[in-house]
């Protein structure tokens, strides 16, 4: 897969598939992870595989709300860790918040593998350049102090039953704002019911998650998380957010895809 030329129109998509199939073989993902990715890919095709202006506004709104929160947390599942783990650690370092591995099909093996993958990613990010305007000498320490939660499993998301309810008491349970890329609808609903700010990334503007969240970024997770890292250092401001409009914008772009067909 290393030989895909840069000019290949499906390059980003093929690389994402390679990353996910390799991670699946290493036991980092649930069996349904590749199916969930495929559903996302279909919507991304309709979006033209780029971040829309409307999604960019949602990214800036999310950045502002995460910075304003008293206890923000970034919740990570398998697909997000594999596709955007670096950006997630970077964002957490800029915000000064923890990340929490929180997976739908929870097994001790997958939790351990995802946490250790994130520990390696954290080492890598600590050696990367800091955001513009940040002190080079302090960046590694800031990154290395990002907490990777999830193993503690000593908290509960009220309103959910069984293993789905397990979380970290220092992370999601205590948070007032949660960034949850690719979240399931039930969990999103439970987090909203608990009064938390729920900020999601989901390519499907019609999913329950997308419709229930306070701010929905309808964009591919690695693109959105990369832009989030930039937005976080641009002094973003919280606005009166109309999330329904963001979802309608995304659907309008998808409807316009018919313009690509020769008449
Ligand atoms: P919901 O439970 O919210 O109603 P669902 O059951 O249809 O949604 P899930 O399998 O719970 O879907 O979650 C997967 C979601 O993640 C899908 O909506 C899919 O579009 C989205 N998704 C998959 N891959 C990506 C990606 N790389 N970037 C952004 N979103 C993605
Ligand atoms: Mg679901």
Short mmCIF file of C-alpha atoms and ligand atoms in Angstrom, two decimals:
data_model
loop_
_atom_site.label_atom_id
_atom_site.label_comp_id
_atom_site.label_asym_id
_atom_site.label_seq_id
_atom_site.Cartn_x
_atom_site.Cartn_y
_atom_site.Cartn_z
CA UNK A 1 0.00 0.00 0.00
CA UNK A 2 3.05 2.23 0.42
CA UNK A 3 3.22 2.56 -3.37
CA UNK A 4 -0.02 4.46 -3.96
CA UNK A 5 1.05 7.57 -5.92
CA UNK A 6 0.07 10.98 -4.48
CA UNK A 7 -1.98 11.67 -7.58
CA UNK A 8 -4.26 8.68 -6.97
CA UNK A 9 -7.75 10.12 -6.43
CA UNK A 10 -8.61 7.50 -3.79
CA UNK A 11 -5.31 7.74 -1.91
CA UNK A 12 -6.59 9.12 1.41
CA UNK A 13 -9.44 6.64 1.41
CA UNK A 14 -7.16 3.69 0.61
CA UNK A 15 -4.70 4.67 3.32
CA UNK A 16 -7.49 4.93 5.89
CA UNK A 17 -8.67 1.44 4.90
CA UNK A 18 -5.14 0.08 5.24
CA UNK A 19 -4.76 1.61 8.71
CA UNK A 20 -8.06 0.14 9.83
CA UNK A 21 -7.55 -3.32 8.39
CA UNK A 22 -4.10 -3.51 9.99
CA UNK A 23 -5.49 -2.31 13.33
CA UNK A 24 -8.29 -4.89 13.05
CA UNK A 25 -5.71 -7.65 12.48
CA UNK A 26 -3.86 -6.44 15.60
CA UNK A 27 -7.05 -6.75 17.65
CA UNK A 28 -7.63 -3.03 18.26
CA UNK A 29 -11.10 -2.91 16.73
CA UNK A 30 -14.49 -4.51 17.26
CA UNK A 31 -15.81 -6.70 14.45
CA UNK A 32 -18.31 -4.08 13.36
CA UNK A 33 -15.70 -1.29 13.13
CA UNK A 34 -15.06 -1.75 9.41
CA UNK A 35 -18.78 -1.73 8.68
CA UNK A 36 -19.18 1.55 10.60
CA UNK A 37 -16.29 2.98 8.59
CA UNK A 38 -17.93 1.92 5.34
CA UNK A 39 -21.11 3.73 6.29
CA UNK A 40 -19.07 6.84 6.95
CA UNK A 41 -17.18 6.53 3.64
CA UNK A 42 -20.43 6.54 1.67
CA UNK A 43 -21.47 9.86 3.21
CA UNK A 44 -17.98 11.27 2.69
CA UNK A 45 -18.19 10.46 -1.03
CA UNK A 46 -21.36 12.54 -1.21
CA UNK A 47 -19.61 15.38 0.63
CA UNK A 48 -16.81 15.38 -1.96
CA UNK A 49 -14.35 14.16 0.70
CA UNK A 50 -13.60 17.66 1.92
CA UNK A 51 -14.41 19.81 4.92
CA UNK A 52 -17.31 22.09 4.04
CA UNK A 53 -17.53 25.71 5.17
CA UNK A 54 -20.41 24.71 7.39
CA UNK A 55 -18.38 21.90 9.00
CA UNK A 56 -15.56 24.35 9.52
CA UNK A 57 -17.92 26.61 11.50
CA UNK A 58 -18.91 23.59 13.62
CA UNK A 59 -15.24 22.83 14.21
CA UNK A 60 -14.61 26.39 15.45
CA UNK A 61 -17.71 26.24 17.66
CA UNK A 62 -16.49 22.94 19.12
CA UNK A 63 -13.04 24.39 19.74
CA UNK A 64 -14.54 27.38 21.57
CA UNK A 65 -16.77 25.20 23.75
CA UNK A 66 -13.94 22.83 24.65
CA UNK A 67 -11.73 25.75 25.69
CA UNK A 68 -14.52 27.34 27.71
CA UNK A 69 -15.44 24.14 29.56
CA UNK A 70 -14.24 23.59 33.08
CA UNK A 71 -13.71 19.87 32.60
CA UNK A 72 -13.48 18.88 28.97
CA UNK A 73 -12.64 15.35 27.81
CA UNK A 74 -12.04 13.76 24.42
CA UNK A 75 -13.62 10.31 24.22
CA UNK A 76 -11.86 7.89 21.88
CA UNK A 77 -13.09 4.65 20.35
CA UNK A 78 -11.04 2.26 18.21
CA UNK A 79 -11.66 3.88 14.81
CA UNK A 80 -10.92 7.38 16.12
CA UNK A 81 -7.72 6.23 17.83
CA UNK A 82 -6.49 4.62 14.61
CA UNK A 83 -7.55 7.40 12.22
CA UNK A 84 -7.04 10.51 14.36
CA UNK A 85 -5.21 9.48 17.54
CA UNK A 86 -2.37 11.94 16.90
CA UNK A 87 -4.72 14.88 16.41
CA UNK A 88 -6.69 13.86 19.51
CA UNK A 89 -3.60 13.88 21.73
CA UNK A 90 -2.51 17.18 20.20
CA UNK A 91 -5.93 18.73 20.81
CA UNK A 92 -5.97 17.45 24.40
CA UNK A 93 -2.53 18.99 25.00
CA UNK A 94 -3.69 22.36 23.67
CA UNK A 95 -6.92 22.29 25.70
CA UNK A 96 -5.23 20.83 28.80
CA UNK A 97 -7.74 18.00 29.12
CA UNK A 98 -7.58 14.18 29.29
CA UNK A 99 -8.51 11.70 26.59
CA UNK A 100 -10.57 8.66 27.57
CA UNK A 101 -10.75 5.36 25.76
CA UNK A 102 -14.42 4.48 25.81
CA UNK A 103 -15.49 1.66 23.55
CA UNK A 104 -18.88 0.25 22.80
CA UNK A 105 -17.84 -3.41 22.85
CA UNK A 106 -15.59 -3.29 25.89
CA UNK A 107 -13.05 -6.07 26.46
CA UNK A 108 -9.97 -5.80 28.69
CA UNK A 109 -7.72 -6.79 25.75
CA UNK A 110 -8.96 -4.05 23.43
CA UNK A 111 -8.88 -1.46 26.20
CA UNK A 112 -5.26 -2.36 26.95
CA UNK A 113 -4.24 -2.31 23.27
CA UNK A 114 -5.89 1.04 22.60
CA UNK A 115 -4.38 2.63 25.70
CA UNK A 116 -0.92 1.39 24.81
CA UNK A 117 -1.36 2.59 21.19
CA UNK A 118 -2.25 6.04 22.57
CA UNK A 119 0.77 6.03 24.88
CA UNK A 120 2.98 5.49 21.81
CA UNK A 121 1.14 8.21 19.91
CA UNK A 122 1.66 10.57 22.86
CA UNK A 123 5.44 9.99 22.70
CA UNK A 124 5.37 10.76 18.99
CA UNK A 125 3.33 13.96 19.40
CA UNK A 126 5.66 15.13 22.19
CA UNK A 127 8.47 15.08 19.62
CA UNK A 128 6.51 17.01 16.99
CA UNK A 129 6.53 20.79 16.57
CA UNK A 130 4.19 22.64 18.94
CA UNK A 131 1.34 24.80 17.59
CA UNK A 132 2.36 28.21 16.27
CA UNK A 133 3.16 30.59 19.11
CA UNK A 134 3.77 27.82 21.68
CA UNK A 135 7.04 27.43 23.53
CA UNK A 136 9.12 24.63 21.97
CA UNK A 137 10.83 23.78 25.23
CA UNK A 138 7.59 23.19 27.17
CA UNK A 139 5.64 21.30 24.51
CA UNK A 140 7.01 17.79 25.26
CA UNK A 141 6.10 18.14 28.94
CA UNK A 142 2.63 19.47 28.12
CA UNK A 143 1.98 16.54 25.78
CA UNK A 144 3.39 13.95 28.16
CA UNK A 145 1.08 15.20 30.89
CA UNK A 146 -2.06 14.43 28.84
CA UNK A 147 -3.89 11.77 30.86
CA UNK A 148 -5.04 8.69 28.97
CA UNK A 149 -8.05 7.48 30.94
CA UNK A 150 -10.28 4.47 30.54
CA UNK A 151 -8.53 1.63 32.32
CA UNK A 152 -9.80 2.82 35.71
CA UNK A 153 -13.45 2.09 34.72
CA UNK A 154 -14.63 3.49 38.05
CA UNK A 155 -17.37 5.78 36.74
CA UNK A 156 -20.84 5.32 35.28
CA UNK A 157 -22.85 7.07 32.59
CA UNK A 158 -26.25 7.24 34.26
CA UNK A 159 -29.10 6.15 32.03
CA UNK A 160 -27.21 3.31 30.32
CA UNK A 161 -27.15 -0.35 31.28
CA UNK A 162 -24.36 -2.93 31.50
CA UNK A 163 -20.84 -2.47 30.09
CA UNK A 164 -21.99 0.47 27.91
CA UNK A 165 -22.35 2.55 31.07
CA UNK A 166 -18.77 2.11 32.24
CA UNK A 167 -16.51 5.16 32.06
CA UNK A 168 -13.81 6.92 34.05
CA UNK A 169 -14.83 8.96 37.10
CA UNK A 170 -12.13 11.52 36.27
CA UNK A 171 -13.10 11.65 32.58
CA UNK A 172 -16.57 11.38 31.09
CA UNK A 173 -18.36 11.09 34.44
CA UNK A 174 -16.93 14.37 35.75
CA UNK A 175 -16.89 16.25 32.44
CA UNK A 176 -19.06 19.23 31.56
CA UNK A 177 -18.11 19.00 27.85
CA UNK A 178 -17.36 15.83 25.91
CA UNK A 179 -15.99 15.57 22.38
CA UNK A 180 -17.17 12.20 21.12
CA UNK A 181 -16.21 11.37 17.55
CA UNK A 182 -18.22 8.53 15.95
CA UNK A 183 -20.42 7.99 18.99
CA UNK A 184 -23.40 5.68 19.19
CA UNK A 185 -26.83 7.27 19.44
CA UNK A 186 -27.79 5.77 22.83
CA UNK A 187 -24.66 6.98 24.51
CA UNK A 188 -24.95 10.41 22.96
CA UNK A 189 -28.51 10.66 24.25
CA UNK A 190 -27.45 9.62 27.77
CA UNK A 191 -24.66 12.22 27.84
CA UNK A 192 -27.05 14.96 26.69
CA UNK A 193 -29.58 13.90 29.37
CA UNK A 194 -26.85 14.32 32.01
CA UNK A 195 -26.57 17.99 31.05
CA UNK A 196 -23.13 17.76 29.45
CA UNK A 197 -22.16 19.69 26.34
CA UNK A 198 -22.00 16.98 23.68
CA UNK A 199 -19.82 17.76 20.67
CA UNK A 200 -19.68 15.07 17.98
CA UNK A 201 -18.03 14.25 14.68
CA UNK A 202 -20.23 12.10 12.45
CA UNK A 203 -20.38 11.89 8.67
CA UNK A 204 -24.05 10.88 8.78
CA UNK A 205 -26.15 14.02 9.34
CA UNK A 206 -29.21 11.83 9.97
CA UNK A 207 -27.77 9.53 12.66
CA UNK A 208 -29.32 9.82 16.12
CA UNK A 209 -25.95 11.02 17.36
CA UNK A 210 -25.80 13.81 14.79
CA UNK A 211 -29.36 14.93 15.55
CA UNK A 212 -29.03 14.78 19.34
CA UNK A 213 -25.67 16.49 19.91
CA UNK A 214 -25.28 20.18 20.77
CA UNK A 215 -22.71 20.64 18.01
CA UNK A 216 -22.31 18.16 15.15
CA UNK A 217 -19.29 18.31 12.88
CA UNK A 218 -20.38 16.50 9.70
CA UNK A 219 -16.92 15.65 8.44
CA UNK A 220 -14.42 12.80 8.29
CA UNK A 221 -12.78 12.36 11.69
CA UNK A 222 -9.11 12.80 10.69
CA UNK A 223 -9.82 15.93 8.62
CA UNK A 224 -12.04 17.39 11.34
CA UNK A 225 -9.57 16.68 14.15
CA UNK A 226 -6.70 18.21 12.15
CA UNK A 227 -8.71 21.39 11.63
CA UNK A 228 -9.79 21.34 15.28
CA UNK A 229 -6.13 21.55 16.33
CA UNK A 230 -5.73 24.70 14.22
CA UNK A 231 -9.02 26.21 15.43
CA UNK A 232 -8.02 25.71 19.08
CA UNK A 233 -5.14 28.17 18.72
CA UNK A 234 -7.18 30.78 16.78
CA UNK A 235 -9.01 32.21 19.82
CA UNK A 236 -12.45 30.85 18.83
CA UNK A 237 -15.67 32.24 20.37
CA UNK A 238 -18.82 30.48 21.50
CA UNK A 239 -21.88 31.56 19.50
CA UNK A 240 -25.62 30.98 19.47
CA UNK A 241 -25.33 27.69 17.63
CA UNK A 242 -28.07 26.39 15.34
CA UNK A 243 -27.21 22.70 15.01
CA UNK A 244 -30.22 21.94 12.83
CA UNK A 245 -28.81 24.38 10.27
CA UNK A 246 -25.46 22.56 10.31
CA UNK A 247 -27.23 19.26 9.55
CA UNK A 248 -29.34 20.83 6.79
CA UNK A 249 -26.18 22.37 5.26
CA UNK A 250 -24.55 18.93 5.09
CA UNK A 251 -27.63 17.35 3.49
CA UNK A 252 -27.82 20.20 0.97
CA UNK A 253 -24.20 19.57 -0.07
CA UNK A 254 -24.92 15.85 -0.48
CA UNK A 255 -28.01 16.65 -2.59
CA UNK A 256 -25.88 18.86 -4.85
CA UNK A 257 -23.64 15.89 -5.65
CA UNK A 258 -26.07 15.21 -8.51
CA UNK A 259 -24.42 18.17 -10.30
CA UNK A 260 -21.44 15.89 -10.97
CA UNK A 261 -23.49 13.72 -13.32
CA UNK A 262 -23.34 14.87 -16.96
CA UNK A 263 -26.75 16.00 -18.14
P1 LIG B 1 -26.56 6.27 15.65
O1 LIG B 1 -26.35 5.22 16.68
O2 LIG B 1 -25.99 7.60 16.03
O3 LIG B 1 -27.98 6.41 15.16
P2 LIG B 1 -25.58 4.46 13.63
O4 LIG B 1 -26.07 3.36 14.51
O5 LIG B 1 -26.14 4.62 12.27
O6 LIG B 1 -25.74 5.87 14.35
P3 LIG B 1 -22.97 3.76 14.50
O7 LIG B 1 -22.47 2.49 13.95
O8 LIG B 1 -23.52 3.82 15.88
O9 LIG B 1 -24.02 4.38 13.46
O10 LIG B 1 -21.82 4.84 14.42
C1 LIG B 1 -20.99 4.99 13.32
C2 LIG B 1 -21.16 6.39 12.78
O11 LIG B 1 -19.88 6.92 12.52
C3 LIG B 1 -21.91 6.42 11.46
O12 LIG B 1 -22.90 7.42 11.49
C4 LIG B 1 -20.85 6.78 10.41
O13 LIG B 1 -21.40 7.62 9.41
C5 LIG B 1 -19.84 7.53 11.23
N1 LIG B 1 -18.45 7.39 10.75
C6 LIG B 1 -17.80 6.25 10.40
N2 LIG B 1 -16.53 6.48 10.03
C7 LIG B 1 -16.34 7.81 10.16
C8 LIG B 1 -15.23 8.69 9.95
N3 LIG B 1 -14.05 8.23 9.53
N4 LIG B 1 -15.40 10.00 10.19
C9 LIG B 1 -16.59 10.48 10.63
N5 LIG B 1 -17.68 9.72 10.85
C10 LIG B 1 -17.57 8.40 10.62
MG1 LIG B 2 -25.63 3.23 16.60
#
